C-alpha positions as MATLAB code, in Angstrom:
seq = 'MKITFLGTGTSQGVPVIACNCEVCQSLDYRDKRLRTAIHIEVDGKSFVIDAGPDFRQQMLRERIHKLDAVIFTHEHKDHTAGLDDVRAYNFFQKRDMPVYGREQVLEQIKREFAYAFAEIRYPGIPQINLCPIENQPFEIEGVSFLPIEVLHYKLPVFGYRIGDFAYITDVNYISAHELAKVKGVKVLVLGALRREKHLSHFSLSEAIEVFEKVKPEMGYITHISHQMGMHSDVEEELPTNIRLAYDGLSLVL';
ca = [
     -27.499  -50.571  -54.833;
     -27.737  -46.958  -53.618;
     -27.945  -46.892  -49.316;
     -28.323  -43.743  -47.813;
     -27.834  -43.197  -44.102;
     -30.958  -41.201  -43.329;
     -30.201  -40.858  -39.325;
     -27.193  -42.256  -37.384;
     -28.278  -41.343  -33.609;
     -29.638  -43.018  -30.438;
     -33.900  -42.080  -29.006;
     -32.740  -38.616  -28.362;
     -30.712  -38.215  -31.132;
     -27.227  -35.968  -31.677;
     -27.294  -33.291  -30.216;
     -28.961  -34.069  -26.634;
     -31.816  -31.201  -25.648;
     -30.032  -29.406  -22.659;
     -26.891  -30.901  -22.803;
     -23.495  -29.001  -23.182;
     -20.967  -32.025  -23.610;
     -18.075  -32.115  -26.173;
     -19.904  -33.761  -28.443;
     -23.515  -32.089  -28.362;
     -21.399  -28.272  -28.410;
     -19.321  -29.741  -31.308;
     -19.513  -27.891  -34.721;
     -18.322  -31.313  -37.275;
     -21.831  -32.113  -38.977;
     -20.841  -35.617  -38.425;
     -21.715  -35.342  -34.474;
     -25.360  -34.068  -35.372;
     -27.266  -37.182  -35.634;
     -31.025  -37.277  -36.503;
     -33.120  -40.928  -35.134;
     -32.063  -44.215  -36.420;
     -33.510  -44.497  -39.985;
     -32.014  -45.846  -44.073;
     -32.902  -45.379  -47.515;
     -32.487  -48.203  -50.085;
     -32.919  -47.354  -53.391;
     -32.438  -50.954  -55.267;
     -33.131  -52.133  -59.179;
     -35.469  -48.843  -59.652;
     -37.671  -49.177  -56.282;
     -36.866  -46.726  -52.903;
     -37.672  -48.384  -49.581;
     -37.101  -46.765  -46.089;
     -36.042  -48.610  -43.161;
     -38.101  -47.253  -40.184;
     -39.656  -44.078  -40.180;
     -39.163  -42.121  -36.992;
     -39.707  -38.682  -35.309;
     -37.095  -37.125  -38.374;
     -39.258  -38.741  -40.608;
     -39.714  -35.432  -42.497;
     -36.772  -33.635  -42.346;
     -34.944  -36.739  -44.009;
     -37.087  -37.099  -46.778;
     -36.965  -33.679  -47.485;
     -33.112  -33.297  -47.131;
     -31.901  -36.416  -49.419;
     -34.762  -35.711  -51.876;
     -36.675  -38.639  -51.450;
     -39.455  -37.968  -54.083;
     -40.274  -41.385  -54.193;
     -41.423  -43.881  -51.797;
     -42.453  -47.842  -52.283;
     -42.736  -48.965  -49.110;
     -41.476  -48.404  -45.235;
     -39.957  -51.519  -43.557;
     -40.266  -51.178  -39.590;
     -37.734  -53.059  -37.463;
     -39.144  -53.054  -34.457;
     -41.864  -50.704  -32.655;
     -40.261  -48.421  -30.319;
     -41.104  -44.748  -30.529;
     -38.338  -43.409  -32.111;
     -38.650  -45.772  -35.390;
     -42.263  -45.382  -35.606;
     -42.878  -41.450  -34.629;
     -42.860  -40.244  -38.104;
     -44.969  -42.305  -39.756;
     -47.911  -40.303  -40.279;
     -46.122  -37.818  -43.119;
     -46.560  -40.902  -45.681;
     -49.428  -38.556  -46.026;
     -47.437  -36.499  -49.218;
     -46.747  -39.663  -50.893;
     -49.975  -40.905  -50.463;
     -51.176  -37.730  -52.268;
     -48.883  -37.576  -54.721;
     -48.095  -41.811  -55.612;
     -52.275  -42.050  -55.714;
     -51.591  -45.024  -53.661;
     -51.458  -46.295  -50.208;
     -48.202  -46.585  -48.327;
     -47.356  -50.258  -48.053;
     -46.248  -50.834  -44.458;
     -44.123  -53.825  -43.440;
     -43.004  -55.159  -39.895;
     -43.810  -58.346  -37.841;
     -47.644  -58.162  -36.315;
     -46.657  -56.727  -33.198;
     -44.937  -54.103  -34.882;
     -48.373  -53.480  -36.719;
     -50.032  -53.979  -33.895;
     -48.071  -51.031  -32.066;
     -48.880  -49.043  -35.196;
     -52.674  -49.515  -35.141;
     -52.495  -48.479  -31.632;
     -50.510  -45.217  -32.043;
     -51.885  -43.875  -35.362;
     -56.110  -45.281  -34.510;
     -57.257  -42.460  -36.573;
     -55.603  -44.049  -39.399;
     -57.774  -47.280  -39.325;
     -60.535  -46.094  -37.853;
     -63.988  -47.130  -38.996;
     -64.855  -42.840  -40.247;
     -61.731  -41.360  -40.992;
     -60.837  -37.789  -41.597;
     -59.869  -36.420  -44.714;
     -56.664  -35.983  -45.378;
     -55.334  -39.233  -42.941;
     -52.510  -41.392  -44.158;
     -53.358  -44.567  -46.756;
     -51.096  -46.813  -44.765;
     -51.493  -50.694  -46.005;
     -50.507  -52.958  -43.239;
     -48.342  -55.933  -44.631;
     -47.277  -58.661  -41.586;
     -43.784  -60.623  -41.845;
     -42.126  -63.512  -39.736;
     -38.776  -64.095  -39.817;
     -38.436  -65.778  -43.224;
     -37.733  -64.081  -46.820;
     -40.274  -61.767  -48.812;
     -40.189  -59.772  -51.597;
     -41.529  -56.214  -51.884;
     -42.059  -55.026  -55.834;
     -39.679  -58.172  -57.022;
     -36.837  -57.179  -54.633;
     -36.262  -59.935  -51.726;
     -35.392  -59.461  -48.018;
     -33.908  -60.992  -45.585;
     -34.734  -60.894  -41.874;
     -32.574  -61.448  -39.388;
     -33.933  -61.475  -35.801;
     -31.815  -60.121  -32.794;
     -32.486  -58.919  -29.338;
     -32.618  -55.769  -28.151;
     -32.382  -56.930  -24.355;
     -36.019  -58.899  -25.136;
     -37.695  -57.397  -27.448;
     -37.023  -58.954  -30.817;
     -36.036  -56.645  -33.402;
     -35.790  -57.528  -37.235;
     -32.282  -56.521  -38.751;
     -32.870  -57.016  -42.467;
     -30.577  -58.594  -45.616;
     -30.673  -57.985  -49.076;
     -28.054  -59.157  -51.389;
     -24.316  -57.857  -50.373;
     -25.712  -55.494  -47.779;
     -27.455  -55.667  -44.264;
     -28.252  -53.737  -41.229;
     -29.125  -54.198  -38.125;
     -30.023  -51.694  -35.384;
     -31.165  -51.559  -31.662;
     -29.032  -55.095  -30.851;
     -27.366  -56.743  -27.419;
     -27.314  -60.424  -28.674;
     -27.309  -62.247  -31.983;
     -28.098  -66.386  -32.252;
     -25.579  -68.207  -34.293;
     -28.290  -68.997  -36.365;
     -29.455  -65.715  -37.266;
     -25.739  -64.337  -37.614;
     -24.549  -66.577  -40.276;
     -27.696  -65.340  -42.795;
     -25.435  -62.294  -42.916;
     -22.110  -64.076  -43.760;
     -20.826  -63.072  -47.078;
     -22.031  -59.329  -47.238;
     -19.917  -57.026  -48.268;
     -21.574  -54.206  -45.987;
     -22.562  -54.654  -42.642;
     -24.330  -52.429  -40.694;
     -24.839  -52.709  -36.853;
     -25.859  -50.365  -34.034;
     -23.294  -49.602  -31.289;
     -24.626  -47.202  -28.890;
     -21.631  -45.906  -27.192;
     -18.073  -47.445  -25.643;
     -19.518  -48.531  -21.986;
     -21.901  -51.630  -22.265;
     -25.734  -50.684  -22.153;
     -28.529  -53.532  -21.387;
     -29.799  -53.486  -25.054;
     -27.272  -51.915  -27.157;
     -23.820  -53.268  -28.272;
     -20.950  -50.908  -26.982;
     -18.540  -50.513  -29.577;
     -16.301  -53.742  -28.661;
     -18.867  -55.535  -28.967;
     -19.895  -54.281  -32.372;
     -16.025  -54.775  -33.641;
     -16.336  -58.483  -32.335;
     -19.221  -58.819  -34.686;
     -17.513  -57.407  -37.269;
     -14.420  -59.459  -36.937;
     -16.898  -62.844  -37.357;
     -18.682  -62.374  -40.176;
     -15.847  -60.412  -41.886;
     -17.847  -58.748  -44.327;
     -15.565  -56.258  -46.771;
     -16.930  -53.079  -45.016;
     -18.363  -52.352  -41.705;
     -20.275  -49.458  -40.317;
     -21.997  -48.415  -36.734;
     -25.424  -46.921  -36.668;
     -27.302  -45.696  -33.538;
     -24.881  -43.478  -31.874;
     -25.145  -41.915  -28.785;
     -23.603  -38.706  -27.236;
     -21.330  -40.690  -24.991;
     -19.871  -42.431  -27.702;
     -16.867  -39.760  -28.103;
     -16.206  -36.946  -31.058;
     -17.149  -38.639  -34.755;
     -13.221  -37.705  -35.600;
     -11.594  -38.979  -32.645;
     -13.660  -42.413  -32.559;
     -12.783  -42.753  -36.019;
      -9.033  -43.437  -35.495;
      -9.055  -45.149  -33.031;
     -11.200  -48.012  -35.066;
     -10.102  -50.652  -38.346;
      -9.505  -49.327  -41.579;
     -12.711  -51.412  -42.552;
     -15.117  -50.176  -39.865;
     -16.161  -47.085  -39.177;
     -18.701  -44.635  -37.668;
     -21.844  -44.295  -39.941;
     -23.420  -40.425  -40.060;
     -26.009  -38.702  -41.186;
     -26.300  -38.526  -45.006;
     -23.198  -41.153  -45.797;
     -24.052  -42.809  -48.787;
     -22.723  -46.101  -50.190;
     -23.213  -47.559  -53.468;
     -23.381  -51.400  -53.823;
];
């Protein structure tokens, strides 16, 4: 399994428009963060979890020429806004793009991209096959996915476990029952927005507490805002088995 971080930033990305803070002015490439998404290659299949506003740029940067499905965590715009650009894969792969998400996510997709589901469809629109999922295991092209339901303030969000890898973003609460689903993973990715407490996201210290409970071989933090601080400074403070993810980072399990 190969995992590539397509984006590791929060909804505004880093740098933030019009911000002159130290992080937004940083020349360190690790402080340049597109909106959060991840690419997974496993058993010859290619999947993207979330397709935000930077989807096109991310696919081009990582030279992802084949995509078997898009899986959504939740319906917020920074995770869904780039879905129109699956049109290129429709054209080259000669097939509709399977899109997986809970029912409320797919309903939001139908509203945001209403032209793709209209009775009379304009030529060249994205060809999308909506695939509803619930909080139970499912398969795509023979690859098993285990949803992990967490809360993003009051909004239910799905994380996913694929084999020894688990990915959870936009989270500020995980029940003991759902956390048990990630026990035994080698790599756990968690969202943590900043150092200070936040209404709908884990802080850095709260994410570290979860890593300490699960005890993965390696933990990576994503969905990072400019308020977290400089990548190089934060890395020095973290335990050796917990790292800040950055755009373009690839892992092989």
